[in-house]
């Protein structure tokens, strides 16, 4: 069909425009490159997704509060957590306004002891998380980058993870004198291998991506590849793993205390408190339940925060 | 309060003066008249009719419009191709037909009429289940996403049949085997019991097609079903879809960005740009008489139409993303011949013939004069191009020599040779293309030359006469990094997401401290950015803010800042949109001339290769099978694999594409049991791999 005939039949008057507009417009090269920038930024989106849930905000506030309080408690209160009372009147008191969590069989204030216990348990857990994730990441990077290490590392991994952790922890803690250091060594000597394997798998997938090969072609030294190409891509995993490591360490400490090979009896940790409370559980259940409740709140909060952060840091969830 | 405001806003928008309302109504009637006037020319009645479909997405607190009022009809028994680049909304648009939009997306307006019901009003999943899979089925690009890896192929298909038709297991099994045979799977009884992992990519796509047609849908939507496949396999899958369509009398909606595929399968073509259908017509009208500037530019920028030694026609700029605010014609900012009105007002539909319409002001009778001028200008441009003389090999010195290169990989205990005894020379100033399908070892050769693989490489590679395989001193390595660089395939994966463009481009400079001071470095980065056509304001941005083509240019800048003599380009255009490819090809050619570069160009697409290369090497399963000067290879292909590859090349011309004869290559045809194959120079510069008997046959073929 002939075009010029066709368009005349139904061309509506309303489509007639000023004839001047049908002149060529100048071409702007810079304008043509503009795609329309998205408002995306990895960390902003991660934090936004993370804090979208009110429960997470509440938990983060709670955990920060507990950590802050456990370190600042001595400033606010002069109650000595180790002060033993010789007066029978002060023993095994029920929770009241003067003793929020009551007192134990020696008349010590459980509320004060809980804060001191939190502090010690936190310190221990932070140290363990630091060493587990730190050593694990370094070993994982070496493992991922060096194929020759593979057979050795897999053997070490198999041996260490196949021995039940409880047996291992109990044995080590039993051999050495009970102290903070012993507990740290027994937990840290084992925790890194799981982290190492986790990071090895992640680094393996990053290692062969094209931008890393590009760096290799440009002759980028290993140090800069690590700091610019790898760590920025796994920093979210580091944070997540550290957050998940803390409740695990606190839990292990409590467990060791529970079976009696944890900390020395006079050390104030959550594990020891739960352990002490166990003896008089039938008569004075609050002596065990209240520290256990604190413990639960802390571990659950850290688990939820760690997992929620893992979800939030996944770009697929950034909607 | 907020709600009231919104209502007031909505009300104020709705209140139009009577004249305006009448005008709007007249325009709508006019557009719908044009949309439906092709009806008598179609093979059957209209099945699905989409009108002014608008799709919105909520993304990080922003509301984005992905589809801005698209109208399209699907007629019975026809193949309709929707062409567009990534982000044009073609996938999103067809996903609305089956109610499969992502969670954060919704249909915001318009109608989807199918069997007397408006599917745009569906809210419940149950309503969609009546349509999805039964009446309208979909085949996706990546077959692995639609198959369950831990269940056998047969059970997955049989389940669909049992579910939809209420058949017994045995009946369903018999029908499944019949279906598998129909989609071209040999020995379907045995294949029935296999898992998706045991199938090759092409076979998997056949299985997905079998699942999709199991319910005898009226409409089959194929979303880039062959993009992930090799050219030879692609041609076979297209043939399969075509024959199934004839057999079942289905309507097929084919979504693709590949114009060659469109020319092959489509009866009707709709071109989509920035969430709107901009042109619609029969396949011949679109390919031979396109009217919209975007369609025209797309067709012109194909490397098949280029003249060697000249710039390809290329579309400037970058396709708009959802974040861009669009005023007037969305393509206007990239259209060098745009009119003023294109920036002011969205063009309406203008009819070209009964079966062809386009959304461009150029078709307005008021633009008649300018339109004639453009046509004249284009004719002149075509006449003026004279092809450049082929590369002169007399006296050319080899820059890179590869001798007996083999690369081995260990895969679950077994070693296998990804590259087997490959030898070739690259001369200074030429472009040698390495062509082969995925898994043929072409990328491995490139990486072995770049010394990404070192321990598992045997053979010898020399660069400027010096051996570069094996152990090298620090100084030698540095020298190589300054002289040889690489460009990568995937613009998404090849840039470090967490680094700014400034660092990405300067990485090489930092490594060898190739700058005097900070100012010098910044100046160098800005100069190279300008050379690749980007502005210096981009340095402080992160890669995700760029489109694929821009990212690829950043990658090119990163390697060129080292001032190399030799570049390995590993499929630099295969992941790019059609409108961007020409830009990158032109850029590579320009750099080659200005910096007297030598390229090893790795590709699987022969059409682009013909335009840019001087020499072509064809590789199959780790063996080079043929190497010849570019035109010689196209004129006298000898090895059967080369012939098969050439026969499968898509042409952007429906007449050629429909009459092309596919050749199949089966490696079993060679009998190398007694007579071992060798790499022979059969005529000067033309090498082929074969045994004595084959070489004799090739010689005879050349003499004829």
Coordinates of C-alpha atoms in Angstrom, one line a residue, chain B residues 38-515:
Chain B
X38 CA -3.7 -5.5 10.7
X39 CA -6.3 -8.1 11.8
X40 CA -7.4 -9.2 8.4
X41 CA -3.8 -9.9 7.4
X42 CA -3.1 -12.4 10.2
X43 CA -3.3 -16.1 9.9
X44 CA -6.0 -16.5 12.6
X45 CA -8.1 -14.7 15.2
X46 CA -6.7 -12.5 17.9
X47 CA -5.9 -14.6 21.0
X48 CA -4.5 -12.2 23.5
X49 CA -4.8 -8.4 23.4
X50 CA -2.7 -6.2 25.6
X51 CA -3.8 -2.6 25.8
X52 CA -1.8 0.2 27.5
X53 CA -0.2 -2.1 29.9
X54 CA 1.7 -0.2 32.6
X55 CA 3.9 -2.1 35.1
X56 CA 5.5 -0.5 38.1
X57 CA 8.1 -1.7 40.5
X58 CA 8.9 -0.6 44.0
X59 CA 12.6 -0.5 44.4
X60 CA 14.2 0.7 47.6
X61 CA 11.5 3.1 48.3
X62 CA 11.2 4.4 44.8
X63 CA 8.4 3.7 42.4
X64 CA 9.7 2.9 38.9
X65 CA 7.8 2.4 35.7
X66 CA 9.1 -0.5 33.7
X67 CA 6.4 -0.7 31.1
X68 CA 4.9 2.6 30.0
X69 CA 1.8 1.6 28.3
X70 CA 2.5 -1.2 25.9
X71 CA -0.1 -2.4 23.5
X72 CA 0.2 -5.6 21.5
X73 CA -2.0 -8.4 20.0
X74 CA -1.1 -12.0 19.7
X75 CA -2.8 -13.8 16.9
X76 CA -3.4 -17.5 16.6
X77 CA -0.9 -19.7 14.8
X78 CA 1.8 -17.0 14.3
X79 CA 5.2 -16.2 15.7
X80 CA 5.6 -12.8 17.1
X81 CA 9.0 -11.6 18.0
X82 CA 9.6 -8.9 20.6
X83 CA 12.9 -7.3 20.1
X84 CA 14.6 -5.0 22.5
X85 CA 17.8 -4.6 24.6
X86 CA 18.2 -5.5 28.2
X87 CA 16.1 -3.2 30.3
X88 CA 13.7 -2.4 27.6
X89 CA 11.1 -4.3 29.5
X90 CA 10.4 -7.1 27.0
X91 CA 10.7 -9.8 29.6
X92 CA 8.6 -7.9 32.2
X93 CA 5.9 -7.3 29.6
X94 CA 5.5 -10.9 28.7
X95 CA 5.7 -12.0 32.3
X96 CA 2.5 -10.1 32.9
X97 CA 0.8 -12.5 30.4
X98 CA 1.3 -15.3 32.9
X99 CA 1.2 -13.3 36.2
X100 CA 4.8 -14.0 37.0
X101 CA 6.0 -10.5 37.9
X102 CA 8.5 -10.2 40.7
X103 CA 7.1 -9.6 44.2
X104 CA 7.7 -5.9 44.1
X105 CA 6.1 -5.4 40.7
X106 CA 2.5 -4.9 39.8
X107 CA 0.3 -4.1 36.8
X108 CA -0.7 -0.5 37.3
X109 CA -3.0 0.0 34.4
X110 CA -4.2 -1.3 31.1
X111 CA -6.0 -4.5 30.0
X112 CA -4.9 -8.0 29.1
X113 CA -7.8 -9.6 27.3
X114 CA -7.6 -13.3 26.9
X115 CA -10.6 -15.4 26.3
X116 CA -13.0 -12.7 27.3
X117 CA -11.4 -12.0 30.6
X118 CA -9.2 -9.1 31.6
X119 CA -6.1 -10.8 33.2
X120 CA -4.8 -7.5 34.4
X121 CA -7.6 -7.6 37.1
X122 CA -6.5 -11.0 38.4
X123 CA -5.5 -10.8 42.0
X124 CA -5.6 -14.4 43.2
X125 CA -3.0 -17.1 42.3
X126 CA -5.9 -19.5 41.6
X127 CA -7.0 -17.3 38.7
X128 CA -3.6 -17.4 37.2
X129 CA -3.3 -21.1 37.6
X130 CA -6.1 -21.5 35.1
X131 CA -3.9 -19.7 32.5
X132 CA -0.3 -20.3 33.4
X133 CA 1.1 -23.4 31.9
X134 CA -2.2 -24.6 30.5
X135 CA -3.1 -21.9 28.1
X136 CA 0.1 -19.8 28.1
X137 CA 3.4 -21.5 28.8
X138 CA 6.8 -20.0 29.1
X139 CA 10.4 -21.2 28.2
X140 CA 13.2 -19.3 29.9
X141 CA 16.7 -18.5 28.9
X142 CA 18.5 -20.7 31.4
X143 CA 17.0 -24.2 31.3
X144 CA 18.6 -25.1 34.6
X145 CA 16.3 -22.6 36.5
X146 CA 13.2 -24.4 35.3
X147 CA 14.3 -28.0 35.9
X148 CA 14.7 -29.7 39.3
X149 CA 18.3 -31.0 39.4
X150 CA 17.5 -33.9 41.7
X151 CA 14.6 -35.5 39.8
X152 CA 14.7 -37.4 36.6
X153 CA 13.7 -35.6 33.4
X154 CA 10.9 -38.1 32.7
X155 CA 9.3 -37.8 36.1
X156 CA 9.3 -34.0 35.8
X157 CA 7.4 -34.1 32.5
X158 CA 5.1 -36.9 33.5
X159 CA 4.1 -35.1 36.6
X160 CA 2.9 -32.1 34.5
X161 CA 0.8 -34.4 32.3
X162 CA -0.7 -36.3 35.3
X163 CA -1.4 -33.0 37.1
X164 CA -3.1 -31.3 34.2
X165 CA -4.9 -34.2 32.4
X166 CA -5.5 -36.5 35.3
X167 CA -3.8 -39.4 33.6
X168 CA -2.3 -42.5 35.3
X169 CA 1.4 -42.8 35.7
X170 CA 1.8 -45.3 32.9
X171 CA -0.1 -43.2 30.4
X172 CA 1.8 -40.1 31.4
X173 CA 5.1 -42.0 31.0
X174 CA 4.2 -43.2 27.5
X175 CA 3.2 -39.6 26.6
X176 CA 6.3 -38.2 28.0
X177 CA 8.5 -40.6 25.9
X178 CA 6.5 -39.5 22.9
X179 CA 7.1 -35.8 23.8
X180 CA 10.8 -36.3 24.3
X181 CA 11.0 -38.0 20.9
X182 CA 9.1 -35.1 19.4
X183 CA 11.6 -32.5 20.7
X184 CA 14.4 -34.4 19.2
X185 CA 15.9 -36.4 22.0
X186 CA 17.3 -39.7 20.9
X187 CA 16.6 -42.9 22.8
X188 CA 13.9 -41.2 24.9
X189 CA 13.2 -44.4 26.9
X190 CA 16.8 -44.3 28.3
X191 CA 16.8 -40.5 28.7
X192 CA 13.6 -40.6 30.6
X193 CA 15.5 -41.9 33.7
X194 CA 18.3 -39.4 33.5
X195 CA 18.8 -36.2 35.5
X196 CA 19.1 -32.7 34.1
X197 CA 22.8 -32.7 34.9
X198 CA 23.4 -35.5 32.4
X199 CA 22.0 -33.4 29.5
X200 CA 23.9 -30.8 27.5
X201 CA 22.7 -27.2 27.4
X202 CA 20.9 -27.6 24.1
X203 CA 19.3 -30.9 25.2
X204 CA 18.1 -29.3 28.5
X205 CA 16.5 -26.5 26.5
X206 CA 14.7 -29.2 24.5
X207 CA 13.5 -30.8 27.7
X208 CA 12.2 -27.4 29.0
X209 CA 10.3 -27.0 25.7
X210 CA 8.8 -30.5 26.1
X211 CA 7.6 -29.5 29.6
X212 CA 6.1 -26.3 28.2
X213 CA 4.2 -28.0 25.4
X214 CA 3.1 -30.9 27.5
X215 CA -0.2 -29.1 28.2
X216 CA -0.8 -28.1 24.6
X217 CA -0.7 -24.3 25.4
X218 CA -2.3 -21.9 23.0
X219 CA 0.6 -19.4 23.4
X220 CA 4.2 -20.4 24.0
X221 CA 6.3 -17.5 25.3
X222 CA 10.1 -18.1 24.6
X223 CA 12.2 -15.7 26.6
X224 CA 15.6 -15.7 24.9
X225 CA 15.6 -19.5 24.7
X226 CA 18.8 -19.7 22.7
X227 CA 20.9 -16.9 24.0
X228 CA 23.0 -19.2 26.2
X229 CA 23.5 -21.7 23.5
X230 CA 26.2 -22.1 20.8
X231 CA 25.3 -20.9 17.3
X232 CA 25.0 -24.5 15.9
X233 CA 22.8 -25.6 18.8
X234 CA 20.9 -22.4 18.6
X235 CA 19.9 -23.0 15.0
X236 CA 18.7 -26.5 15.9
X237 CA 16.6 -25.3 18.8
X238 CA 15.0 -22.6 16.6
X239 CA 14.2 -25.3 14.0
X240 CA 12.6 -27.3 16.7
X241 CA 10.4 -24.5 17.9
X242 CA 9.3 -23.7 14.4
X243 CA 8.3 -27.3 13.6
X244 CA 6.5 -27.7 16.9
X245 CA 4.6 -24.5 16.3
X246 CA 3.4 -25.8 12.9
X247 CA 2.4 -29.1 14.4
X248 CA 0.5 -27.8 17.4
X249 CA -0.7 -24.6 15.7
X250 CA 0.5 -22.6 18.7
X251 CA 1.1 -18.9 18.8
X252 CA 4.7 -18.3 19.7
X253 CA 5.9 -15.1 21.4
X254 CA 9.6 -14.9 20.9
X255 CA 11.6 -12.5 23.1
X256 CA 15.1 -11.8 21.9
X257 CA 17.7 -9.2 21.3
X258 CA 19.3 -11.1 18.4
X259 CA 18.0 -9.8 15.0
X260 CA 19.3 -12.9 13.2
X261 CA 17.0 -15.0 15.4
X262 CA 14.1 -12.7 14.6
X263 CA 14.7 -13.0 10.9
X264 CA 14.7 -16.7 11.3
X265 CA 11.6 -17.4 13.3
X266 CA 9.3 -14.4 13.3
X267 CA 6.2 -13.7 11.2
X268 CA 5.6 -10.4 13.0
X269 CA 8.0 -8.2 14.9
X270 CA 7.4 -5.7 17.7
X271 CA 10.3 -3.5 18.6
X272 CA 10.5 -2.4 22.2
X273 CA 12.4 0.5 23.7
X274 CA 12.3 1.9 27.2
X275 CA 9.1 0.1 28.1
X276 CA 7.1 0.9 25.0
X277 CA 6.5 -0.9 21.7
X278 CA 7.9 1.6 19.2
X279 CA 7.4 -0.3 16.0
X280 CA 5.3 -3.2 14.8
X281 CA 5.0 -4.9 11.4
X282 CA 5.6 -8.0 9.5
X283 CA 9.2 -9.4 9.5
X284 CA 9.8 -8.1 6.0
X285 CA 8.5 -4.7 6.7
X286 CA 10.7 -4.4 9.8
X287 CA 13.9 -5.6 8.1
X288 CA 13.4 -4.0 4.8
X289 CA 11.4 -0.8 5.5
X290 CA 11.8 0.1 9.1
X291 CA 10.6 3.5 10.0
X292 CA 11.4 4.2 13.7
X293 CA 14.9 5.7 14.1
X294 CA 15.8 3.1 16.7
X295 CA 14.9 0.1 14.6
X296 CA 16.7 1.6 11.6
X297 CA 19.8 2.3 13.7
X298 CA 19.8 -1.2 15.2
X299 CA 19.7 -2.7 11.7
X300 CA 22.3 -0.4 10.3
X301 CA 24.7 -1.1 13.2
X302 CA 25.0 -4.8 12.5
X303 CA 28.5 -5.8 11.6
X304 CA 27.3 -7.7 8.6
X305 CA 26.4 -4.4 7.0
X306 CA 29.7 -2.7 7.8
X307 CA 32.5 -2.0 5.3
X308 CA 35.9 -3.2 6.5
X309 CA 38.2 -0.4 7.5
X310 CA 35.4 2.0 8.1
X311 CA 33.5 2.7 11.3
X312 CA 30.4 0.8 11.8
X313 CA 27.2 2.8 12.0
X314 CA 26.8 3.0 15.7
X315 CA 24.1 4.2 18.1
X316 CA 25.5 6.8 20.4
X317 CA 25.1 6.7 24.2
X318 CA 23.5 4.2 26.5
X319 CA 20.1 2.8 26.8
X320 CA 18.0 4.4 29.6
X321 CA 17.6 2.5 32.8
X322 CA 14.4 2.6 34.9
X323 CA 15.8 5.4 36.9
X324 CA 15.9 7.8 34.0
X325 CA 13.1 10.2 33.6
X326 CA 11.8 10.1 30.1
X327 CA 10.4 13.1 28.4
X328 CA 9.2 12.9 24.8
X329 CA 10.6 10.1 22.6
X330 CA 12.8 7.9 24.8
X331 CA 15.3 7.3 22.0
X332 CA 15.7 11.0 21.2
X333 CA 18.8 11.7 23.3
X334 CA 20.7 9.0 21.4
X335 CA 19.3 9.8 18.0
X336 CA 21.7 12.2 16.2
X337 CA 18.9 13.0 13.7
X338 CA 16.2 13.7 16.3
X339 CA 13.8 16.6 15.8
X340 CA 13.0 19.2 18.4
X341 CA 9.5 17.8 18.9
X342 CA 11.1 14.4 20.0
X343 CA 12.4 16.1 23.1
X344 CA 9.0 17.8 23.8
X345 CA 6.3 15.3 23.3
X346 CA 5.8 11.6 23.3
X347 CA 5.1 10.5 19.7
X348 CA 1.8 8.8 19.0
X349 CA 1.4 5.8 16.7
X350 CA 1.5 6.6 13.0
X351 CA 0.5 4.0 10.5
X352 CA 2.8 3.0 7.6
X353 CA 0.8 0.4 5.9
X354 CA -2.2 -1.7 7.1
X355 CA 0.2 -4.1 8.9
X356 CA 3.0 -1.7 9.9
X357 CA 3.0 1.2 12.4
X358 CA 5.7 3.1 14.3
X359 CA 5.8 5.5 17.2
X360 CA 7.8 8.4 15.7
X361 CA 7.1 12.0 14.8
X362 CA 9.1 11.4 11.6
X363 CA 6.0 9.8 10.1
X364 CA 3.9 12.8 10.7
X365 CA 3.0 14.6 7.4
X366 CA 4.6 17.7 8.9
X367 CA 8.0 16.0 9.0
X368 CA 7.8 14.9 5.3
X369 CA 10.6 17.2 4.1
X370 CA 13.0 16.3 6.9
X371 CA 12.3 12.6 6.4
X372 CA 13.1 12.8 2.7
X373 CA 16.4 14.5 3.5
X374 CA 17.4 11.8 6.0
X375 CA 16.7 9.1 3.4
X376 CA 18.9 10.9 0.9
X377 CA 21.7 11.3 3.4
X378 CA 21.6 7.6 4.3
X379 CA 21.8 6.6 0.6
X380 CA 24.9 8.8 0.1
X381 CA 26.6 7.3 3.2
X382 CA 26.1 3.7 1.8
X383 CA 27.5 4.7 -1.6
X384 CA 30.6 6.3 -0.3
X385 CA 32.1 3.4 1.6
X386 CA 34.9 1.6 -0.1
X387 CA 36.4 -1.4 1.7
X388 CA 39.9 -1.3 2.9
X389 CA 42.5 -3.5 1.3
X390 CA 43.2 -6.7 3.2
X391 CA 46.1 -7.0 5.6
X392 CA 49.4 -7.3 3.8
X393 CA 51.3 -10.3 5.1
X394 CA 54.3 -9.7 2.9
X395 CA 57.1 -8.6 5.2
X396 CA 54.9 -8.7 8.2
X397 CA 56.8 -9.9 11.3
X398 CA 55.2 -12.3 13.8
X399 CA 54.6 -10.6 17.1
X400 CA 53.4 -13.6 19.0
X401 CA 54.2 -17.2 18.2
X402 CA 52.4 -20.1 19.7
X403 CA 53.9 -23.6 19.3
X404 CA 52.4 -26.9 20.4
X405 CA 50.5 -25.2 23.2
X406 CA 48.6 -27.6 25.5
X407 CA 46.7 -26.9 28.6
X408 CA 45.6 -29.6 31.0
X409 CA 43.1 -29.5 33.8
X410 CA 42.4 -31.9 36.5
X411 CA 38.8 -32.6 36.9
X412 CA 37.8 -34.9 39.8
X413 CA 41.0 -36.9 39.5
X414 CA 41.0 -37.1 35.7
X415 CA 43.2 -34.9 33.6
X416 CA 41.8 -33.6 30.4
X417 CA 43.3 -31.5 27.7
X418 CA 41.4 -28.3 27.3
X419 CA 43.9 -27.2 24.6
X420 CA 45.7 -29.8 22.6
X421 CA 48.9 -28.9 20.5
X422 CA 47.8 -25.6 19.2
X423 CA 50.2 -23.6 17.0
X424 CA 49.7 -20.3 15.3
X425 CA 51.4 -16.9 14.7
X426 CA 50.0 -13.4 15.2
X427 CA 51.6 -10.8 13.0
X428 CA 52.3 -7.3 14.2
X429 CA 49.3 -5.0 13.5
X430 CA 46.7 -7.7 12.6
X431 CA 43.7 -9.0 14.3
X432 CA 43.5 -12.8 14.7
X433 CA 40.2 -14.1 15.7
X434 CA 39.8 -17.4 17.5
X435 CA 36.3 -18.8 16.9
X436 CA 34.7 -21.8 18.6
X437 CA 31.8 -22.8 20.8
X438 CA 31.8 -22.8 24.5
X439 CA 34.1 -25.3 26.0
X440 CA 36.3 -25.4 22.9
X441 CA 39.3 -24.0 24.8
X442 CA 39.4 -20.6 23.2
X443 CA 39.4 -18.7 26.4
X444 CA 41.9 -21.1 27.9
X445 CA 44.4 -20.2 25.0
X446 CA 43.9 -16.5 25.7
X447 CA 44.6 -17.1 29.4
X448 CA 47.5 -19.3 28.8
X449 CA 49.1 -16.6 26.7
X450 CA 48.4 -14.1 29.4
X451 CA 50.1 -16.4 31.9
X452 CA 46.9 -16.8 34.1
X453 CA 47.6 -20.5 33.8
X454 CA 51.2 -21.4 34.2
X455 CA 51.7 -24.8 35.9
X456 CA 49.5 -26.8 33.6
X457 CA 50.7 -25.3 30.3
X458 CA 53.1 -27.0 28.0
X459 CA 54.5 -25.9 24.7
X460 CA 56.1 -22.6 23.8
X461 CA 54.9 -19.1 23.4
X462 CA 57.2 -16.3 22.3
X463 CA 56.4 -12.7 22.3
X464 CA 58.7 -10.4 20.2
X465 CA 61.1 -13.3 20.0
X466 CA 61.3 -13.9 23.8
X467 CA 59.9 -17.0 25.4
X468 CA 57.1 -16.1 27.8
X469 CA 56.0 -19.5 29.0
X470 CA 57.6 -21.2 32.1
X471 CA 59.4 -19.3 34.8
X472 CA 60.1 -15.6 34.3
X473 CA 62.1 -13.1 36.3
X474 CA 60.3 -10.2 38.0
X475 CA 61.6 -7.8 35.4
X476 CA 60.4 -10.0 32.5
X477 CA 57.0 -10.2 34.1
X478 CA 56.8 -6.5 34.5
X479 CA 57.7 -6.0 30.9
X480 CA 55.0 -8.4 29.8
X481 CA 52.4 -6.7 31.9
X482 CA 53.3 -3.4 30.2
X483 CA 53.1 -5.0 26.7
X484 CA 50.2 -7.5 26.9
X485 CA 46.8 -6.8 28.3
X486 CA 43.4 -8.5 28.3
X487 CA 39.8 -7.4 27.9
X488 CA 37.1 -9.6 29.4
X489 CA 33.7 -10.9 28.3
X490 CA 31.4 -10.1 31.2
X491 CA 31.3 -6.4 31.9
X492 CA 29.4 -7.2 35.1
X493 CA 32.0 -9.6 36.5
X494 CA 35.2 -8.0 35.2
X495 CA 35.1 -4.8 37.3
X496 CA 35.6 -4.8 41.1
X497 CA 32.2 -3.8 42.5
X498 CA 33.6 -2.3 45.6
X499 CA 36.2 0.0 44.0
X500 CA 35.7 3.3 42.3
X501 CA 36.3 3.8 38.6
X502 CA 39.3 5.9 39.5
X503 CA 41.0 3.0 41.3
X504 CA 39.9 0.4 38.7
X505 CA 41.6 2.3 35.8
X506 CA 44.7 3.3 37.8
X507 CA 45.3 -0.2 39.1
X508 CA 48.0 -0.9 36.6
X509 CA 49.6 2.5 37.2
X510 CA 49.8 1.9 40.9
X511 CA 51.3 -1.5 40.5
X512 CA 54.4 -0.3 38.6
X513 CA 54.2 3.3 39.7
X514 CA 53.8 4.6 36.2
X515 CA 53.1 8.2 37.2

